[in-house]
CSV table of C-alpha atoms in Angstrom, one decimal:
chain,number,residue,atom,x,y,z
C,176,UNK,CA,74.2,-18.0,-107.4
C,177,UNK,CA,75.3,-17.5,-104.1
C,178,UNK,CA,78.0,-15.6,-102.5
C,179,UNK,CA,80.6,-17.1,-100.8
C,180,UNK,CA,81.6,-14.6,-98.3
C,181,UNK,CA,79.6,-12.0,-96.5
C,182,UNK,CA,80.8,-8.3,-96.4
C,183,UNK,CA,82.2,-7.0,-93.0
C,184,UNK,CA,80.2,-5.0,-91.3
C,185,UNK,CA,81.3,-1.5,-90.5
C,186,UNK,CA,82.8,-0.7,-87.1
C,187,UNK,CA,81.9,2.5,-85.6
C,188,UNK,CA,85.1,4.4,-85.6
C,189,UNK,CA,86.9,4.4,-81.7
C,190,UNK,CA,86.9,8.7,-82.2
C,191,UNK,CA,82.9,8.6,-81.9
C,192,UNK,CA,83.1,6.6,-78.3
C,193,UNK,CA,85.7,9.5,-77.1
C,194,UNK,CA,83.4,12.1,-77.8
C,195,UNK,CA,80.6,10.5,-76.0
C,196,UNK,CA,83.0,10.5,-73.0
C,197,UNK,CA,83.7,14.0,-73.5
C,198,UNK,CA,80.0,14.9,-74.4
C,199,UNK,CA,79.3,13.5,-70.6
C,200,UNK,CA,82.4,15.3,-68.7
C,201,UNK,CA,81.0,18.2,-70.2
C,202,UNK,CA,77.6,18.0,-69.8
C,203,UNK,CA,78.2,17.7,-66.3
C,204,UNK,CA,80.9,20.3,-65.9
C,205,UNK,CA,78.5,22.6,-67.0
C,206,UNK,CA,75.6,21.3,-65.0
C,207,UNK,CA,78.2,22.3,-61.9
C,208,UNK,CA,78.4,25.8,-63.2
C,209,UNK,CA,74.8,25.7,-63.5
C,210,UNK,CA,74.1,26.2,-60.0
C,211,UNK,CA,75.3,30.0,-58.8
C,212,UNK,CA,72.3,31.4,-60.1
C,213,UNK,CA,69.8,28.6,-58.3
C,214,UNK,CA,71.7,29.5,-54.7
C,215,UNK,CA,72.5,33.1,-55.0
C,216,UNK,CA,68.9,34.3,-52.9
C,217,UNK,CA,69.0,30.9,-50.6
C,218,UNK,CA,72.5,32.2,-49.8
C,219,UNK,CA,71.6,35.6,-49.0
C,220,UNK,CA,68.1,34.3,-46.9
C,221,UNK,CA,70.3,32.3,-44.6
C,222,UNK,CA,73.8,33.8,-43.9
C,223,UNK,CA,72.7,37.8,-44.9
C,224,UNK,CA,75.4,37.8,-47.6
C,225,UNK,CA,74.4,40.5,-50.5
C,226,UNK,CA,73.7,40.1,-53.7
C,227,UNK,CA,77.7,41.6,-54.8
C,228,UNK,CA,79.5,39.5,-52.3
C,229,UNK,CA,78.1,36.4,-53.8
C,230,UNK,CA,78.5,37.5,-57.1
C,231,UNK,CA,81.9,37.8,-56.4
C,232,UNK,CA,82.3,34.3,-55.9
C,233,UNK,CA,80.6,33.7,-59.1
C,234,UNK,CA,82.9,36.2,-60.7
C,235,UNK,CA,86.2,34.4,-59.3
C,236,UNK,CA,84.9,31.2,-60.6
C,237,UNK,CA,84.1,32.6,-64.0
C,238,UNK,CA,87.8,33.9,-64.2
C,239,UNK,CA,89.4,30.5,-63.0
C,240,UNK,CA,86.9,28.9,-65.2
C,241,UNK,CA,88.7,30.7,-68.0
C,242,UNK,CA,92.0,31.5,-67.0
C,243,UNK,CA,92.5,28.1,-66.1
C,244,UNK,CA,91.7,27.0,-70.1
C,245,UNK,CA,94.8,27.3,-71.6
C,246,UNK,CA,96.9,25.8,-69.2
C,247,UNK,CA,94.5,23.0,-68.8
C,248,UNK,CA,94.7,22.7,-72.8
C,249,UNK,CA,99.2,22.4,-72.3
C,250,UNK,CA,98.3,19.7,-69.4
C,251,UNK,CA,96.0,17.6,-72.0
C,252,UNK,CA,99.3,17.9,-74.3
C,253,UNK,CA,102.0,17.1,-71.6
C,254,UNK,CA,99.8,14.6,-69.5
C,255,UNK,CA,97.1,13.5,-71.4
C,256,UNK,CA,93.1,14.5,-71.6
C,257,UNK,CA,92.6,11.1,-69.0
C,258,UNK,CA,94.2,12.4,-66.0
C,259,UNK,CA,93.3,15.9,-66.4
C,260,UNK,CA,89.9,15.4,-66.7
C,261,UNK,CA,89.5,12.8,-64.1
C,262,UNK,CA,91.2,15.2,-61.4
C,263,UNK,CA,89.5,18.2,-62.5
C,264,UNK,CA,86.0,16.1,-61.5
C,265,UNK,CA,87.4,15.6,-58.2
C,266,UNK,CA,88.5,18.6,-57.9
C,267,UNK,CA,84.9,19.9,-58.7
C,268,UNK,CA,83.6,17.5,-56.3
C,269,UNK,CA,85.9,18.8,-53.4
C,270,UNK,CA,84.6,22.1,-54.1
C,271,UNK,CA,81.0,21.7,-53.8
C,272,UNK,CA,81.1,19.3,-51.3
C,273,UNK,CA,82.6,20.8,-48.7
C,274,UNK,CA,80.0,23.8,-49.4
C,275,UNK,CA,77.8,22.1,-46.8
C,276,UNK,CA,80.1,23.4,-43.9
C,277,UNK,CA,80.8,26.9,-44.9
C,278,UNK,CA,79.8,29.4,-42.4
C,279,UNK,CA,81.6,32.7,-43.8
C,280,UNK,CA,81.7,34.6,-47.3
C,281,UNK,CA,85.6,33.6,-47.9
C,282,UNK,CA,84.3,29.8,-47.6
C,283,UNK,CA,82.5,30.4,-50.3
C,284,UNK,CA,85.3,32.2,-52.6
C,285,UNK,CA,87.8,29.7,-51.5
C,286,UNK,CA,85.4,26.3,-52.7
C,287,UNK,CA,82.7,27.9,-54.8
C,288,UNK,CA,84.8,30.7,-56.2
C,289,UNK,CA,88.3,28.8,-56.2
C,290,UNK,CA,88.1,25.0,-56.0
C,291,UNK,CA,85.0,24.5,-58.8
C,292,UNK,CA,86.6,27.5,-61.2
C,293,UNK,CA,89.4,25.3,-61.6
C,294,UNK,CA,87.8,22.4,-61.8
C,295,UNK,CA,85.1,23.1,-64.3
C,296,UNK,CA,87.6,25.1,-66.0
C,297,UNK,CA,89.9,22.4,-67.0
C,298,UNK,CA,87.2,20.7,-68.5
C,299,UNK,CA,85.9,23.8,-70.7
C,300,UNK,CA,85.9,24.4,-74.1
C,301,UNK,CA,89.6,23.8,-75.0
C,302,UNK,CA,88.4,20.2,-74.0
C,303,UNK,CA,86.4,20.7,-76.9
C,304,UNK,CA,88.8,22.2,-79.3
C,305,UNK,CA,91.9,19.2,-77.9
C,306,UNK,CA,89.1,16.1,-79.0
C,307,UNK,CA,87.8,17.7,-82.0
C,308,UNK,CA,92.1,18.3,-83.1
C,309,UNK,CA,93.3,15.1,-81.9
C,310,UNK,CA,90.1,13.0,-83.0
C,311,UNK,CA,88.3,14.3,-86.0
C,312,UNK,CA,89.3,15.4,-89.1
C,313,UNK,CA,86.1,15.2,-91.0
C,314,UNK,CA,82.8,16.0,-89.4
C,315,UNK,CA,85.2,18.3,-86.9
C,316,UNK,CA,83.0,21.8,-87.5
C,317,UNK,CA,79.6,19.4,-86.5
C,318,UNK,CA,81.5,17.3,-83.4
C,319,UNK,CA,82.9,20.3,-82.3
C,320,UNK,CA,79.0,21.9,-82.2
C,321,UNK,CA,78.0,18.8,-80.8
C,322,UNK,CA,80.3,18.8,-77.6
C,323,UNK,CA,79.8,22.7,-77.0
C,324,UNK,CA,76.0,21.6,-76.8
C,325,UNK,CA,76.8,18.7,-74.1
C,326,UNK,CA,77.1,22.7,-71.8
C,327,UNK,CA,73.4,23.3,-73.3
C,328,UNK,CA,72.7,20.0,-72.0
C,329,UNK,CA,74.0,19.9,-68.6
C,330,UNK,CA,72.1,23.2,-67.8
C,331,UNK,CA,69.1,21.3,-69.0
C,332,UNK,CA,70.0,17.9,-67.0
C,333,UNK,CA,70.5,20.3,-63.7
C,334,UNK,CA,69.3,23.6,-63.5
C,335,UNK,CA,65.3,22.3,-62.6
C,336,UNK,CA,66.5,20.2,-60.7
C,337,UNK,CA,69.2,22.1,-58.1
C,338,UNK,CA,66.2,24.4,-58.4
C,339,UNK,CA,63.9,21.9,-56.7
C,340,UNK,CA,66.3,20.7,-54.6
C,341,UNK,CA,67.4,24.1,-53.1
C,342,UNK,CA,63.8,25.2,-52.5
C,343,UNK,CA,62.8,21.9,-51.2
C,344,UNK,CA,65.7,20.0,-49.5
C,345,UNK,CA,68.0,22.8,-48.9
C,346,UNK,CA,70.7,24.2,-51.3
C,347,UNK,CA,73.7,22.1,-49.2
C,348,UNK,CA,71.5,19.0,-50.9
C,349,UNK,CA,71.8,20.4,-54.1
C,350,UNK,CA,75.5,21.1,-53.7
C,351,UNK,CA,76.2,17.8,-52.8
C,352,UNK,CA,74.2,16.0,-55.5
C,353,UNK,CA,76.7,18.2,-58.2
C,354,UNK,CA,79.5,16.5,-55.8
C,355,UNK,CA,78.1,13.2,-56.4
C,356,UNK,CA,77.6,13.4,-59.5
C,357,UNK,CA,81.4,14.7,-60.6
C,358,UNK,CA,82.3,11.5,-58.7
C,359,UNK,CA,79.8,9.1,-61.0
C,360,UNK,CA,81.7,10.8,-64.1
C,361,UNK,CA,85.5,9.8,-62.8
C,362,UNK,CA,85.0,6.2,-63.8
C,363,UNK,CA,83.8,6.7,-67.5
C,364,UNK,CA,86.6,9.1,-68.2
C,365,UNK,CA,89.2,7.0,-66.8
C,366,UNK,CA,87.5,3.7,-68.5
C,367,UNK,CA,86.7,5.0,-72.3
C,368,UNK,CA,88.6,8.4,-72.7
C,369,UNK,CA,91.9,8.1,-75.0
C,370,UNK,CA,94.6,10.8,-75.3
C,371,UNK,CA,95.3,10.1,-79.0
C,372,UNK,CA,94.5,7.7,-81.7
C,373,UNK,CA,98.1,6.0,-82.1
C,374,UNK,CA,96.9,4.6,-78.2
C,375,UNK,CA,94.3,2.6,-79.6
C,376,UNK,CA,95.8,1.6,-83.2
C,377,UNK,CA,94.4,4.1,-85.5
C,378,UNK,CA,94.1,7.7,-86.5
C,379,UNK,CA,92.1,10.4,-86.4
C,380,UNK,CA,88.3,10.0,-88.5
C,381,UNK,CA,88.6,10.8,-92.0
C,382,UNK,CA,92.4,11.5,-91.6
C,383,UNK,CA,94.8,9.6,-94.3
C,384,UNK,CA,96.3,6.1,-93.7
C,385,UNK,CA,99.9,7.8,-93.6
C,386,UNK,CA,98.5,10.0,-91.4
C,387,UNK,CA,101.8,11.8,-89.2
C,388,UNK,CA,101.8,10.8,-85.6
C,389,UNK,CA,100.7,13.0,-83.1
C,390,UNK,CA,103.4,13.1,-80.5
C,391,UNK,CA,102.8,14.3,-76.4
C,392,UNK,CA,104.5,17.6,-75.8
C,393,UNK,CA,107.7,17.2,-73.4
C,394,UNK,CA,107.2,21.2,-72.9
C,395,UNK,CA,106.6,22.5,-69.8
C,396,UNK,CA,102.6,23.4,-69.8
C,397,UNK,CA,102.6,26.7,-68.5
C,398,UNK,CA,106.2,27.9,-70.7
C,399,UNK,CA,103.9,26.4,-73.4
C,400,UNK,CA,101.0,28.6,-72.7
C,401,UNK,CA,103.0,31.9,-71.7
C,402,UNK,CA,104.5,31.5,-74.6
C,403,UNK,CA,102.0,30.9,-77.5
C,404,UNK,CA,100.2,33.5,-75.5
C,405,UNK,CA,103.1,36.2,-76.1
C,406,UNK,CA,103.2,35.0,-79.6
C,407,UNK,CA,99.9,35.0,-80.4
C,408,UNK,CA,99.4,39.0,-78.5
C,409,UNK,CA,101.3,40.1,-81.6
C,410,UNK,CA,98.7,39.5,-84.0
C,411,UNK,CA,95.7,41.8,-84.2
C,412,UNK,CA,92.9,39.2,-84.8
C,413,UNK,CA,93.8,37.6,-81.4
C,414,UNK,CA,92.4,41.0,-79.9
C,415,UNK,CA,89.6,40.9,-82.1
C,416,UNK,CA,88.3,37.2,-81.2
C,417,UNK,CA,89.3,37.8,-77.3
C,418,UNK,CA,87.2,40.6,-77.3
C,419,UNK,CA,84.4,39.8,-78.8
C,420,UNK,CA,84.7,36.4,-76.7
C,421,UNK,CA,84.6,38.6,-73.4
C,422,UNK,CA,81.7,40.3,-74.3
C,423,UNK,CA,79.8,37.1,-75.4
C,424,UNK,CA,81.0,35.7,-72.0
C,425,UNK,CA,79.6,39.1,-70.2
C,426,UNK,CA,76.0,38.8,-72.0
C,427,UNK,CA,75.8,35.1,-71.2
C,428,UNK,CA,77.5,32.9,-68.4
C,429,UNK,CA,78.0,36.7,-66.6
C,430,UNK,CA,74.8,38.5,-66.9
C,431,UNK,CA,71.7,35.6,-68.1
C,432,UNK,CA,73.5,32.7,-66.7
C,433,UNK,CA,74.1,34.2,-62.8
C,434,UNK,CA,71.2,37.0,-62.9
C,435,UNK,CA,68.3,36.1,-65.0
C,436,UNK,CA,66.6,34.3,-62.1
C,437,UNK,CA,67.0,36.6,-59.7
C,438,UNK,CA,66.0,39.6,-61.9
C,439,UNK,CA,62.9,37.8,-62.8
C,440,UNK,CA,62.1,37.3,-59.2
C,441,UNK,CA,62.5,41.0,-58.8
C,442,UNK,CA,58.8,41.0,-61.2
C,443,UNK,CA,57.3,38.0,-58.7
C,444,UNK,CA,57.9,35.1,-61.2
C,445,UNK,CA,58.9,31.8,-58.7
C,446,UNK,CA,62.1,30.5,-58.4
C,447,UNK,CA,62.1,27.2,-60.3
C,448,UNK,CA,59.7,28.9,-62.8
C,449,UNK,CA,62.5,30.6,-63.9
C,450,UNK,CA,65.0,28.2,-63.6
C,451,UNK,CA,62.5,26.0,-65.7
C,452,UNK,CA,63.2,28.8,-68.5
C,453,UNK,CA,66.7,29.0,-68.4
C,454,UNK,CA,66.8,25.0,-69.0
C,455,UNK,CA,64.8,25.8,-72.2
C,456,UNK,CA,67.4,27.7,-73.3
C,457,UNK,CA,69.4,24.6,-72.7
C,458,UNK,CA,67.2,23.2,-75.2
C,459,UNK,CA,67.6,25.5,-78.1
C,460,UNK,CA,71.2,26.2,-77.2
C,461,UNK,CA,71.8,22.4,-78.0
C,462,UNK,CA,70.4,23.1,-81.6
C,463,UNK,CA,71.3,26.5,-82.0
C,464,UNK,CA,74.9,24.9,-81.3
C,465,UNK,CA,75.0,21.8,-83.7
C,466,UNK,CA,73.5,24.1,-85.9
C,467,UNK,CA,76.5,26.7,-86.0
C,468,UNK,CA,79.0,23.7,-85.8
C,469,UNK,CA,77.7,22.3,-89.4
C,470,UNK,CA,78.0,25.8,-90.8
C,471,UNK,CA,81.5,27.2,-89.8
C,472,UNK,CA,82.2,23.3,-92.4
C,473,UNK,CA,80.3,26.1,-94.8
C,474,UNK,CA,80.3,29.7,-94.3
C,475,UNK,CA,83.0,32.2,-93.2
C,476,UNK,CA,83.3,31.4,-89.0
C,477,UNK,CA,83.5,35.5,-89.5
C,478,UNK,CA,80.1,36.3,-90.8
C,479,UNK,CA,78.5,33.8,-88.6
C,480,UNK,CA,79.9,35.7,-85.4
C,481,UNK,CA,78.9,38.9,-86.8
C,482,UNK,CA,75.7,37.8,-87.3
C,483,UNK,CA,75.3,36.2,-83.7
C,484,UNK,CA,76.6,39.1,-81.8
C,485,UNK,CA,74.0,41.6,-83.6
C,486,UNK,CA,71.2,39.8,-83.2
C,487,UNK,CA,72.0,38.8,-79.2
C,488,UNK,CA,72.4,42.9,-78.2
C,489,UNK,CA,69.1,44.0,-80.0
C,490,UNK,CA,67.5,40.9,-77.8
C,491,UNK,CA,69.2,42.2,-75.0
C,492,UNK,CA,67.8,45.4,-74.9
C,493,UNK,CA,64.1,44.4,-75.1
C,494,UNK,CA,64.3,41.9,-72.6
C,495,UNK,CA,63.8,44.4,-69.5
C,496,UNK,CA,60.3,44.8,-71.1
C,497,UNK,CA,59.5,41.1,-70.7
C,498,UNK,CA,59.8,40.2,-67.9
C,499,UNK,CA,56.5,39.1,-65.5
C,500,UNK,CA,54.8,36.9,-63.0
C,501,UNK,CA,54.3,34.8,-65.3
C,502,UNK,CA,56.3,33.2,-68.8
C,503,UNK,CA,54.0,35.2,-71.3
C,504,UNK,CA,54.9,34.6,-75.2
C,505,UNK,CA,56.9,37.0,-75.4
C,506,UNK,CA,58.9,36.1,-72.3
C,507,UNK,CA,59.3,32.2,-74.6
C,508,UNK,CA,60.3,33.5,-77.8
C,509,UNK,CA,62.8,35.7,-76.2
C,510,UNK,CA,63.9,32.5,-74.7
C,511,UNK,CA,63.7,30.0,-77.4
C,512,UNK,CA,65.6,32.6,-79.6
C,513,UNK,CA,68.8,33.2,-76.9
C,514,UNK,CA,69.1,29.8,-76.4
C,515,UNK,CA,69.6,29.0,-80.1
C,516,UNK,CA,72.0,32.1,-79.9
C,517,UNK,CA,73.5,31.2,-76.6
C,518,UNK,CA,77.0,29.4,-77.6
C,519,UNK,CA,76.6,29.2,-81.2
C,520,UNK,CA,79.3,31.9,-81.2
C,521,UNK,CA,81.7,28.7,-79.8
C,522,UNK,CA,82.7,26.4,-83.3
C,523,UNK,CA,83.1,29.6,-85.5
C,524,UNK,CA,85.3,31.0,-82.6
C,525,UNK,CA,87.5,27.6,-82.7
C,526,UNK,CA,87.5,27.3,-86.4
C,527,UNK,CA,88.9,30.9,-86.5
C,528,UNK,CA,91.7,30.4,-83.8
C,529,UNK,CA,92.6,26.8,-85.8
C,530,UNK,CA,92.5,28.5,-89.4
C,531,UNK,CA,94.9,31.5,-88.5
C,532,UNK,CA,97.1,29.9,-85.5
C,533,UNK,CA,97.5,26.1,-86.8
C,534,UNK,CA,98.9,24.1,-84.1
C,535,UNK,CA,98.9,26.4,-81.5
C,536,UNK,CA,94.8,26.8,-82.1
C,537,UNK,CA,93.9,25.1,-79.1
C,538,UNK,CA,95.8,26.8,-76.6
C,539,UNK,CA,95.1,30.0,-78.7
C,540,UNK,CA,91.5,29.2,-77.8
C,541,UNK,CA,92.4,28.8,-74.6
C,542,UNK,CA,93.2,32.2,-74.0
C,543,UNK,CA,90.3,33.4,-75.9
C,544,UNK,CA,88.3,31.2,-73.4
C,545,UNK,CA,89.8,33.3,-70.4
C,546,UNK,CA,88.8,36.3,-71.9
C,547,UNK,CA,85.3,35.0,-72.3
C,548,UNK,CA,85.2,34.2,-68.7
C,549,UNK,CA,87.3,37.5,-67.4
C,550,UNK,CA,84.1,39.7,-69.6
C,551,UNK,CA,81.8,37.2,-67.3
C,552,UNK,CA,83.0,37.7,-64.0
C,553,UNK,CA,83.0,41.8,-64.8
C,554,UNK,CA,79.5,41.7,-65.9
C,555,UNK,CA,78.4,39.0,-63.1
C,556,UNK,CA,80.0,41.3,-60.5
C,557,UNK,CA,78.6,44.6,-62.2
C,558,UNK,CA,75.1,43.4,-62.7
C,559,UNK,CA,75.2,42.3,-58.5
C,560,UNK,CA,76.1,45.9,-57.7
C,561,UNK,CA,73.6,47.5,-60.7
C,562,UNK,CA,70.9,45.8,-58.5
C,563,UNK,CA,72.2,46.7,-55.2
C,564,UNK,CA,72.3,50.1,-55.7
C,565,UNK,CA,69.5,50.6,-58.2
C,566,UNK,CA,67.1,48.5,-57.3
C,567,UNK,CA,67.1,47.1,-60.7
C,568,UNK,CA,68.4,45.2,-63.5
C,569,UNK,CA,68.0,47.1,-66.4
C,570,UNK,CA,70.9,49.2,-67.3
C,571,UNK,CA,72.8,45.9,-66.8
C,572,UNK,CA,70.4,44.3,-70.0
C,573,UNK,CA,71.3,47.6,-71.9
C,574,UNK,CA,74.4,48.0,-71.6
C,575,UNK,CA,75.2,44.6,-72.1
C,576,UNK,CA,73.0,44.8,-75.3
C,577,UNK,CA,75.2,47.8,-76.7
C,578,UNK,CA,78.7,45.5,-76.4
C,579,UNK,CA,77.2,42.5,-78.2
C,580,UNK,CA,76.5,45.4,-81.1
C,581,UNK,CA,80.8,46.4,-80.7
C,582,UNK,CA,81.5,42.6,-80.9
C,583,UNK,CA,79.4,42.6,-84.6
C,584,UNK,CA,82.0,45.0,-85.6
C,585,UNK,CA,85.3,43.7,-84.2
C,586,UNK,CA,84.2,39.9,-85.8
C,587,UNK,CA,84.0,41.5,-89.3
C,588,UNK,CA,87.5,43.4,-88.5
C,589,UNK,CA,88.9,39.8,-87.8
C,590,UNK,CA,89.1,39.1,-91.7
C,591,UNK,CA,90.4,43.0,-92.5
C,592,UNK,CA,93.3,42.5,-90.0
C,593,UNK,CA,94.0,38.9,-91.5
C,594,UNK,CA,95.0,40.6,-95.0
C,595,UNK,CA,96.9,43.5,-93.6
């Protein structure tokens, strides 16, 4: 007997190939963030800037990073993810570019601090949280893990590598391979990235056939913003997950992301040593990441925070203790554990803002985001001056290890306030 027709073969669904775009944006807007703390003593070697006034450059591009979020997630309703994205890259480009012909401090807070906060920022994590809505309805817990990894990645892809560069070349060669490299994305974005899945004749993966159309918003972005803002400042777990978000910015982008080179050259280890260790947490962080994404599909997003948050401030505070010349054992597991820790706290955090605020979760997240970068540019800044005027790093670790113990506490309230 033989058949007389052959069964179709599946097509891989058109949400999987925007996601890849997104996975690269991402990967290299987070490579761009990646390199304040490659530059920060190159910096101060050739134009005598201190340690603070180049942290506050990284602190004013940790708050546009953020601040910038939830407007950037109203533009991807209003406009569309396309155009967004594909300015915010040249936007980023700009920004580090021009780098190469700064001569004073405010150069640096006007393109560094400025140009690539709002850049990189419109490309953050409500980037994320807009794909996985618009795109995904199954698997959206595991893509959404996935694309917060594409960060993990791009610190990976970059961070050795700006390290080389700016110890070898010069660090105006390593700011102007981020600029080229912003530029290489702009084409892919604008070639494979769709707004919605009624552009391309479908819906959204695993959503029903009758599924209801998702419309553009005619709203003005920023009313939209201010406004789900105001309503959302009424309800007590939006405090709770802003919060906590703000310290898990302050004891990661703020504190390990800008200072953990520089503090371990404080104990002699070299530069791109360190570097090298940061892009293993890049490593991890990608797992650790996934990882979370598949179980906030499983366990309550609260719990999972809870447990993140604990387990990152009693790391926190033994880290001062580690550090070397050298990477001993200790130095790597520290490592290999805060990178699987590193954003893991990110899907649980979207689930949470999607489960309580509906269709307003994104922009919700948005503003959670800013928070998350506004805790980062405080501890970014306060670690600078910590080390200025101490000589040290440590009470920076500590301290920072003591919030991520108040952030257990306010994740477990989340659930508490959701019943009252």
């Amino acid at each position: 007997m033989t058949l007389s027709a052959t069964r179709p073969r599946a097509r891989l669904h058109r949400a999987w190939f925007v996601a890849a775009v997104a996975f690269v944006a991402i990967l290299g807007a987070a490579g761009f963030r990646a390199t304040p703390g490659v530059l920060i003593n190159p910096l101060q070697a050739e134009f005598g800037w201190t340690k603070g006034t180049i942290s506050l450059a990284v602190s004013i591009n940790l708050v546009l990073y953020g601040l910038t979020a939830p407007f950037a997630a109203a533009l991807m309703d209003r406009f569309g993810m396309r155009r967004v994205v594909a300015l915010a890259l040249l936007v980023v480009a700009a920004g580090s570019g021009l780098t190469v012909l700064m001569t004073e401090s405010w150069h640096l807070l006007l393109l560094w601090g400025v140009l690539v906060g709002l850049g990189t920022g419109s490309m953050a994590l409500v980037f994320v949280a807009t794909v996985t809505d618009r795109w995904f309805v199954r698997h959206r817990g595991l893509v959404t893990g996935v694309l917060t990894a594409a960060g993990a990645a791009g610190q990976l892809v970059f961070l050795p590598v700006l390290a080389w560069l700016a110890e070898g070349p010069g660090w105006r060669v390593a700011s102007l391979t981020v600029a080229g490299a912003a530029l290489a994305v702009v084409p892919f974005v604008w070639w494979l990235l769709r707004d919605r899945p009624e552009d391309v004749g479908t819906t959204a993966l695993g959503a029903e056939p009758g599924a209801t159309r998702t419309e553009p918003s005619t709203a003005n972005a920023a009313v939209r913003a201010v406004t789900v803002l105001r309503s959302a400042a009424r309800t007590r777990p939006f405090w709770y997950l802003a919060g906590g978000f703000a310290i898990c910015g302050a004891s990661t982008n703020g504190l390990v992301g800008t200072h953990f080179i520089p503090a371990a050259h404080d104990h002699g280890m070299a530069e791109p040593m360190a570097a090298g260790l940061l892009a293993i947490i890049g490593v991890f962080d990608i797992v650790g990441t996934i990882a979370s994404g598949w179980l906030s599909d499983k366990i309550d997003p609260r719990l999972l925070l809870a447990v993140y948050y604990g387990l990152r401030g009693v790391s926190l505070m033994i880290l001062p203790s580690l550090f070397a010349a050298t990477a001993e054992p200790s130095m790597l597991i520290f490592i290999v554990f805060y990178g699987l820790d590193w954003v893991a706290t990110v899907p649980p955090t979207v689930a949470l803002c999607r489960r309580i605020y509906g269709a307003d979760g994104a922009v919700v997240f948005g503003w959670v985001f800013g928070s998350h970068q506004v805790g980062a540019a405080i501890a970014a800044v306060a670690a600078g001056l910590t080390r200025d005027h101490l000589g040290a790093y440590d009470l920076a670790w500590y301290g920072s290890g003591l919030l991520c113990l108040l952030a257990t506490g306010m994740s477990l309230a989340i659930g508490h306030a959701r019943r009252r």
